[in-house]
mmCIF file of C-alpha atoms in Angstrom:
data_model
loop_
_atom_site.group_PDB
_atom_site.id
_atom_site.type_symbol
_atom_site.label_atom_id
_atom_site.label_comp_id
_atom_site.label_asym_id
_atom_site.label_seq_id
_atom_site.Cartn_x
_atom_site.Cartn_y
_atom_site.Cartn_z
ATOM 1 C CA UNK E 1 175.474 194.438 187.051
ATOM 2 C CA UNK E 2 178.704 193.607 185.477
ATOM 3 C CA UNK E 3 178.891 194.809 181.296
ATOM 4 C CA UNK E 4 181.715 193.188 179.559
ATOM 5 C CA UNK E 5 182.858 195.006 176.628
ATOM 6 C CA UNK E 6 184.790 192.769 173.786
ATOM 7 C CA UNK E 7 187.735 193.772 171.428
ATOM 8 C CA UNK E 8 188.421 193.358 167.998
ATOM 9 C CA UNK E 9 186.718 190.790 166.481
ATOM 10 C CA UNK E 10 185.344 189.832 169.543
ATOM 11 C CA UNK E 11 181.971 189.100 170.679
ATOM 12 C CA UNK E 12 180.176 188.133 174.003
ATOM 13 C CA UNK E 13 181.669 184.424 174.158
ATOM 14 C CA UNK E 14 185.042 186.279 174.887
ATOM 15 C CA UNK E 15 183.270 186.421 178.376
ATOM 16 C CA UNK E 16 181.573 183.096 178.443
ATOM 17 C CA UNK E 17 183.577 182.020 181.956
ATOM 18 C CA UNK E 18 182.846 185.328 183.290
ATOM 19 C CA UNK E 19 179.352 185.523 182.486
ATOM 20 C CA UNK E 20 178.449 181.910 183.781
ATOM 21 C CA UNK E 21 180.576 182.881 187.310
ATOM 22 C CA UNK E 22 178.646 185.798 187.989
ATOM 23 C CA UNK E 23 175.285 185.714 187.557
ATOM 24 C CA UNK E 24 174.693 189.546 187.867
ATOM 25 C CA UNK E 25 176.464 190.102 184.615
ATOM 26 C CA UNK E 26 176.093 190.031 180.587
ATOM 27 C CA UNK E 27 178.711 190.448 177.945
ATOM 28 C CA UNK E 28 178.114 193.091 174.492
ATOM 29 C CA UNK E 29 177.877 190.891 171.613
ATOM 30 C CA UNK E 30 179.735 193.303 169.490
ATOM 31 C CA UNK E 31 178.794 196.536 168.127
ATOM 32 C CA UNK E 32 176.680 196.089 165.261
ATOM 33 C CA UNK E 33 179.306 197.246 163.037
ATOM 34 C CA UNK E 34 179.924 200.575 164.219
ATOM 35 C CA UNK E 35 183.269 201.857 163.047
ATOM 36 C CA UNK E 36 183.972 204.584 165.762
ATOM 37 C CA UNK E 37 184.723 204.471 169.684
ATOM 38 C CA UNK E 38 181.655 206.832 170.095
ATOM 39 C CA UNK E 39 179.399 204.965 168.471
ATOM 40 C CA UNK E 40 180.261 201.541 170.115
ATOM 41 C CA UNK E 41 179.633 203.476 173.453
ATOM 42 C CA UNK E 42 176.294 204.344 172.470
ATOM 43 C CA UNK E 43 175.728 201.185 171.644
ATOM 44 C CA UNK E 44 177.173 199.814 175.370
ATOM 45 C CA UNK E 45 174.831 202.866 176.790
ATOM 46 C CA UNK E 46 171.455 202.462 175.276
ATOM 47 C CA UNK E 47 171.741 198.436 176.675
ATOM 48 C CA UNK E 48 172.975 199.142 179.963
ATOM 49 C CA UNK E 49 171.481 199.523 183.027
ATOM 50 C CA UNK E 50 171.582 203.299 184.483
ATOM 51 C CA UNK E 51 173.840 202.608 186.869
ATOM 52 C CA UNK E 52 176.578 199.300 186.109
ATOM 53 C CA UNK E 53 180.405 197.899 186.636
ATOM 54 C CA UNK E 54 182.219 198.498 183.519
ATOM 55 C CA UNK E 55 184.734 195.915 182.614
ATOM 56 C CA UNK E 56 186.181 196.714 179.246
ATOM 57 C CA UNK E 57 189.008 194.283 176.815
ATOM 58 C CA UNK E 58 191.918 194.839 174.729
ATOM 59 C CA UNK E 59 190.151 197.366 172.169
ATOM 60 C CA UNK E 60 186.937 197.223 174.500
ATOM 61 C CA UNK E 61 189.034 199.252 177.294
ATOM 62 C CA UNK E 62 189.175 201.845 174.459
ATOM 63 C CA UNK E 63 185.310 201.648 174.317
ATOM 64 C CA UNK E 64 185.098 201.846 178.146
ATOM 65 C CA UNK E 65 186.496 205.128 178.324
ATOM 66 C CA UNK E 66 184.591 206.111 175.731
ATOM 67 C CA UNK E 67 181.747 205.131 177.694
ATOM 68 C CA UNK E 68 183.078 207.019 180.792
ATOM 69 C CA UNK E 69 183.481 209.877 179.366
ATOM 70 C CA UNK E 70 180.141 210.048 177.773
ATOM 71 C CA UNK E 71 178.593 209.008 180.886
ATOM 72 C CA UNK E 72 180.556 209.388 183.964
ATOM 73 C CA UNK E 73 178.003 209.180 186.520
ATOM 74 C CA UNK E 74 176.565 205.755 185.323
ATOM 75 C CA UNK E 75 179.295 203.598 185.907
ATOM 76 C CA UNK E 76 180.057 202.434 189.353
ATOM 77 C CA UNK E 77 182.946 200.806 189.036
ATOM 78 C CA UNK E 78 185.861 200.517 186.483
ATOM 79 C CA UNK E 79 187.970 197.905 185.023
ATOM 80 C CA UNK E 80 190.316 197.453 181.463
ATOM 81 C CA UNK E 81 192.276 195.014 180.806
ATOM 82 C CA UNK E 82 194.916 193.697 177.986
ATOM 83 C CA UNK E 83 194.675 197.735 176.406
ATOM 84 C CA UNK E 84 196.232 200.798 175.916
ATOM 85 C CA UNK E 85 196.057 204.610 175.747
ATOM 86 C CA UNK E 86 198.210 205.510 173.485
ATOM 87 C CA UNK E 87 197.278 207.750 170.236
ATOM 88 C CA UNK E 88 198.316 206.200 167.001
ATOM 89 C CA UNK E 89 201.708 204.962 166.430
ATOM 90 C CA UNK E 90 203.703 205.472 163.627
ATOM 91 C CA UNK E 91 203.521 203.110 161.170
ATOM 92 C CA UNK E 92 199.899 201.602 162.670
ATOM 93 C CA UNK E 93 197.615 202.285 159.908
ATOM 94 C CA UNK E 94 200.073 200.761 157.376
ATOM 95 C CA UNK E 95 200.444 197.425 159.478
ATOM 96 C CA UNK E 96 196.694 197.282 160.352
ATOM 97 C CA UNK E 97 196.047 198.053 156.701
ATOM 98 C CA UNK E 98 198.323 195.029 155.258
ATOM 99 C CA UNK E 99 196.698 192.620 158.053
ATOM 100 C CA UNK E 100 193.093 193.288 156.270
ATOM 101 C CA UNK E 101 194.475 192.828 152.700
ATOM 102 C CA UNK E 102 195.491 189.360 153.812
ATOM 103 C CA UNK E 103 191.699 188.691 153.796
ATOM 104 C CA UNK E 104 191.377 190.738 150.686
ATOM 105 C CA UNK E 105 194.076 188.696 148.956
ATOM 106 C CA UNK E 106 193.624 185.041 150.653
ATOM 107 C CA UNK E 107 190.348 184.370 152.375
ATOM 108 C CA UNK E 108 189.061 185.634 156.108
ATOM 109 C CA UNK E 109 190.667 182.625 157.967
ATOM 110 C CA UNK E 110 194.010 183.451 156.380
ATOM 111 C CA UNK E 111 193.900 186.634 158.332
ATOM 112 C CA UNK E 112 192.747 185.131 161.939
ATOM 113 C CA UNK E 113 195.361 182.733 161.590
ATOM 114 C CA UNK E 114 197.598 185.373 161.215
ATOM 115 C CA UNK E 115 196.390 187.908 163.379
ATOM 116 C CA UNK E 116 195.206 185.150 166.327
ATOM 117 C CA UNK E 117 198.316 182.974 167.377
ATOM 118 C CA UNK E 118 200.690 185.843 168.646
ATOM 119 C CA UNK E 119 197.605 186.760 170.855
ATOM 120 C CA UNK E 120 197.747 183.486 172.657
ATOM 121 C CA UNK E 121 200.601 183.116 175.266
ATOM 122 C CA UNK E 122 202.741 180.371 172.824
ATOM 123 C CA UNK E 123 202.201 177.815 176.210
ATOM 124 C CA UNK E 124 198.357 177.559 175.584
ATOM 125 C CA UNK E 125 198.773 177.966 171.326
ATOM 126 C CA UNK E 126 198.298 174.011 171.843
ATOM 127 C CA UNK E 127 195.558 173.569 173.922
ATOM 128 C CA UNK E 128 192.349 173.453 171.510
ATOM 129 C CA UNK E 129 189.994 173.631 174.429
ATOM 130 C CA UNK E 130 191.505 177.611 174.560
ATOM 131 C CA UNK E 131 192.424 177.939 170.467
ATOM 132 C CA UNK E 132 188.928 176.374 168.793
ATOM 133 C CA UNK E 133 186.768 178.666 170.453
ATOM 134 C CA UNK E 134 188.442 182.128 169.919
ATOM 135 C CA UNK E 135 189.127 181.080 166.560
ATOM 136 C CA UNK E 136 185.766 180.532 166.371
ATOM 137 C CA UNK E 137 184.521 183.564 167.524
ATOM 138 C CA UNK E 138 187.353 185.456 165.243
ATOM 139 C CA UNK E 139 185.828 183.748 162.014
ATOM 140 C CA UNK E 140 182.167 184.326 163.109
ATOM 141 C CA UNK E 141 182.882 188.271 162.862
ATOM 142 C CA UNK E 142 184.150 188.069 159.367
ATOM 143 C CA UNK E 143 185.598 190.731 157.502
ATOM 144 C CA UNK E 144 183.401 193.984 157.145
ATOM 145 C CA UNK E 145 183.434 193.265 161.034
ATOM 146 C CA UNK E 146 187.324 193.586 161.153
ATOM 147 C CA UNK E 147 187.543 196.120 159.039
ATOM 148 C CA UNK E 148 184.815 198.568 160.945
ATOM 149 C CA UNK E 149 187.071 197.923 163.951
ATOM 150 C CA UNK E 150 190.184 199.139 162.478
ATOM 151 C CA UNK E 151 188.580 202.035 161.499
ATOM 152 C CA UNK E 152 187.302 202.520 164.797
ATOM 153 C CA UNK E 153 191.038 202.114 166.296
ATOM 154 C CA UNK E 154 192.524 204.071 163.460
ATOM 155 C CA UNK E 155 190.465 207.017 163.954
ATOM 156 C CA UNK E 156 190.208 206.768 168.164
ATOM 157 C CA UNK E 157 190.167 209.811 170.202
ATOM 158 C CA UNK E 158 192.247 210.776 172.713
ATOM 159 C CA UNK E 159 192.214 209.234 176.295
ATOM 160 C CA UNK E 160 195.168 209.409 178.733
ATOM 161 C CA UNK E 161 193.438 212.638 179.401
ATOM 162 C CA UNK E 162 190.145 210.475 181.091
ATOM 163 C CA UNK E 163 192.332 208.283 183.674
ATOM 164 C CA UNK E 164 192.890 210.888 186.689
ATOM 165 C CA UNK E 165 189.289 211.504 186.097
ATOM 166 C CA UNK E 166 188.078 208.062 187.398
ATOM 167 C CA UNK E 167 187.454 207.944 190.463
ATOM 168 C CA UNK E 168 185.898 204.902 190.900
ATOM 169 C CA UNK E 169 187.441 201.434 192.331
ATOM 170 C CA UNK E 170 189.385 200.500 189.419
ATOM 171 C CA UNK E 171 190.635 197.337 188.142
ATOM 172 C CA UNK E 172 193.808 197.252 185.505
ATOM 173 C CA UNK E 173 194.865 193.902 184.342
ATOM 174 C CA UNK E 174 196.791 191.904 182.014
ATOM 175 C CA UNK E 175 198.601 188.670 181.432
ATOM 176 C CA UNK E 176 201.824 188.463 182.437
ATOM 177 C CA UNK E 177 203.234 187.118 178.488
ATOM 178 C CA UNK E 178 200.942 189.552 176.731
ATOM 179 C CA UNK E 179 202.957 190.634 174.154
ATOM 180 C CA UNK E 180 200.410 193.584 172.683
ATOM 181 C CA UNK E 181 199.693 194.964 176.173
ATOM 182 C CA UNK E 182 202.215 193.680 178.466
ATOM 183 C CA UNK E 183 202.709 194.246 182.251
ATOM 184 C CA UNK E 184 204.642 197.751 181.785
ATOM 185 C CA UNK E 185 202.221 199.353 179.598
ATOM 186 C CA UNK E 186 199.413 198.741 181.714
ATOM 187 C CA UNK E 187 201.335 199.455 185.068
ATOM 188 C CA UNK E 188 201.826 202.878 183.391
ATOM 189 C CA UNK E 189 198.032 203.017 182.981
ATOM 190 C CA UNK E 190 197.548 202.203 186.532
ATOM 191 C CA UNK E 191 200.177 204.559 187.819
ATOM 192 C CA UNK E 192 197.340 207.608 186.305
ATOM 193 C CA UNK E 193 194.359 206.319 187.975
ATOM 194 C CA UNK E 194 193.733 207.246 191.474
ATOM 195 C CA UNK E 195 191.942 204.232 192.696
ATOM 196 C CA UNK E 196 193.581 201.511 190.852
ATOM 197 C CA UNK E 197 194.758 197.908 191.473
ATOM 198 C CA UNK E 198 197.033 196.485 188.589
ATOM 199 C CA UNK E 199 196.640 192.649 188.629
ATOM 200 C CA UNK E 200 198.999 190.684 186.224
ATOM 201 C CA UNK E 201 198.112 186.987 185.319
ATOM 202 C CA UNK E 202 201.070 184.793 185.025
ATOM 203 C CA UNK E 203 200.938 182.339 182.642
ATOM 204 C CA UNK E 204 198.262 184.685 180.560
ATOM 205 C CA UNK E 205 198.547 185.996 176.656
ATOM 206 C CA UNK E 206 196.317 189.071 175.626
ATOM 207 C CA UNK E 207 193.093 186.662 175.558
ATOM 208 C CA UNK E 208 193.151 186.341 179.033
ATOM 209 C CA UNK E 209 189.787 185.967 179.684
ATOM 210 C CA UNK E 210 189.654 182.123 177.647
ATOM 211 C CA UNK E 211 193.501 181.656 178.761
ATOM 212 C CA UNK E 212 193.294 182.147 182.468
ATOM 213 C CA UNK E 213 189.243 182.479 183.545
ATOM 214 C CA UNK E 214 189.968 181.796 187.454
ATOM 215 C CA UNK E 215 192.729 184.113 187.763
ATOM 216 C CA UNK E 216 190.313 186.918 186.313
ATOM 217 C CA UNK E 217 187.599 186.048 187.977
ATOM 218 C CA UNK E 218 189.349 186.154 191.505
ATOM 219 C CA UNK E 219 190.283 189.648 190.261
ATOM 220 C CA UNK E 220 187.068 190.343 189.175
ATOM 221 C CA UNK E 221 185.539 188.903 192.645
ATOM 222 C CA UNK E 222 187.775 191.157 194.259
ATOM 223 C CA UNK E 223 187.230 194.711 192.485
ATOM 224 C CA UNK E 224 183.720 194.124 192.833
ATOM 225 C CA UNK E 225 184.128 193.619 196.306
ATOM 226 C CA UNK E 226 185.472 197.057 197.054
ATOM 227 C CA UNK E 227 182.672 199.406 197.935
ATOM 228 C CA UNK E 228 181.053 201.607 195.211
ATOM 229 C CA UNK E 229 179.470 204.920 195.986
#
């Protein structure tokens, strides 16, 4: 089975053309809430099968490794996509701070339609068929949602450490005008990983899963064709 793992104010219809292409699959429909990486892995691990394909998103490829390194021998293949591995930058917790006052100050929807249009590649910020549905997915999480994930990514633990650890067959992937985790960032997280493909999607933002949902699920199709032991 195939576990997709959401980002920020995400939930499982992030992977609705995923889940309906493969049948052996299901998507986390957030994590209740939980305001740290370890606690949104324990979440992922008390609903997964013992042994499963990890495929974690944008701030869900933070919760993946989490995952992995709680659990190592239950996941049989690995893949992240749209993320990073960076520790905090400077000047993070200030920006992510003055994004949730915008909900504070002006309403929830102020702040997804803020925070949502620079994670579209600007090509597809036109087509509603992509746009309605993410926006409302954003707006369904609200804001104690939003702000229990910044806390989670504010207070994340360290992971660069995890990638020569995995093993497994690997899948790294973003869009190819993903402006939060573009193509060099996650070519660096590739280059650390012993047994990973980097796939880039052109034409793709950082919500590559809605924007481009044949492109990553030929990836997909792919990485889980490589053998697992």
């Amino acid at each position: 089975m195939v576990v997709f793992l959401p980002g920020l104010i995400c939930d499982a219809t992030m992977f609705t053309p995923q889940v309906a292409f493969f049948s052996d699959s299901r998507a986390i429909d957030g994590y209740k809430n939980a305001d740290s990486m370890e606690e949104m892995a324990r979440i992922v691990l008390d609903s997964a099968p013992e042994r499963f394909d990890l495929f974690g998103h944008s701030m869900g490829g933070r919760v993946a490794l989490e995952v992995f390194r709680q659990a190592p021998e239950r996941v049989r293949r690995f893949a992240i996509s749209s993320t990073g591995v960076h520790p905090r930058k400077e000047g993070e917790t200030e920006k992510r701070h003055a994004l949730r006052q915008v909900g504070y100050d002006h309403g929830f929807e102020a702040l997804v339609d803020q925070w949502l249009p620079p994670m579209i590649a600007e090509q597809n910020r036109a087509k509603p068929e992509i746009v309605h549905p993410l926006k409302e997915m954003c707006m369904a999480a609200g804001q104690d949602t939003f702000d229990a994930h910044v806390r989670a990514l504010l207070g994340r633990p360290e992971v660069e450490s995890l990638l020569p650890q995995i093993m497994c067959p690997t899948l790294v992937m973003t869009g190819e005008l993903d402006q939060w985790s573009p193509p060099a960032q996650l070519e660096a997280i590739a280059d650390q990983m012993p047994n990973a493909e980097l796939v880039v999607v052109p034409g793709a933002g950082h919500m590559i899963t809605r924007e481009a949902p044949e492109a990553v699920n030929a990836a997909i199709s792919d990485w889980l064709a490589r053998p697992a032991d």
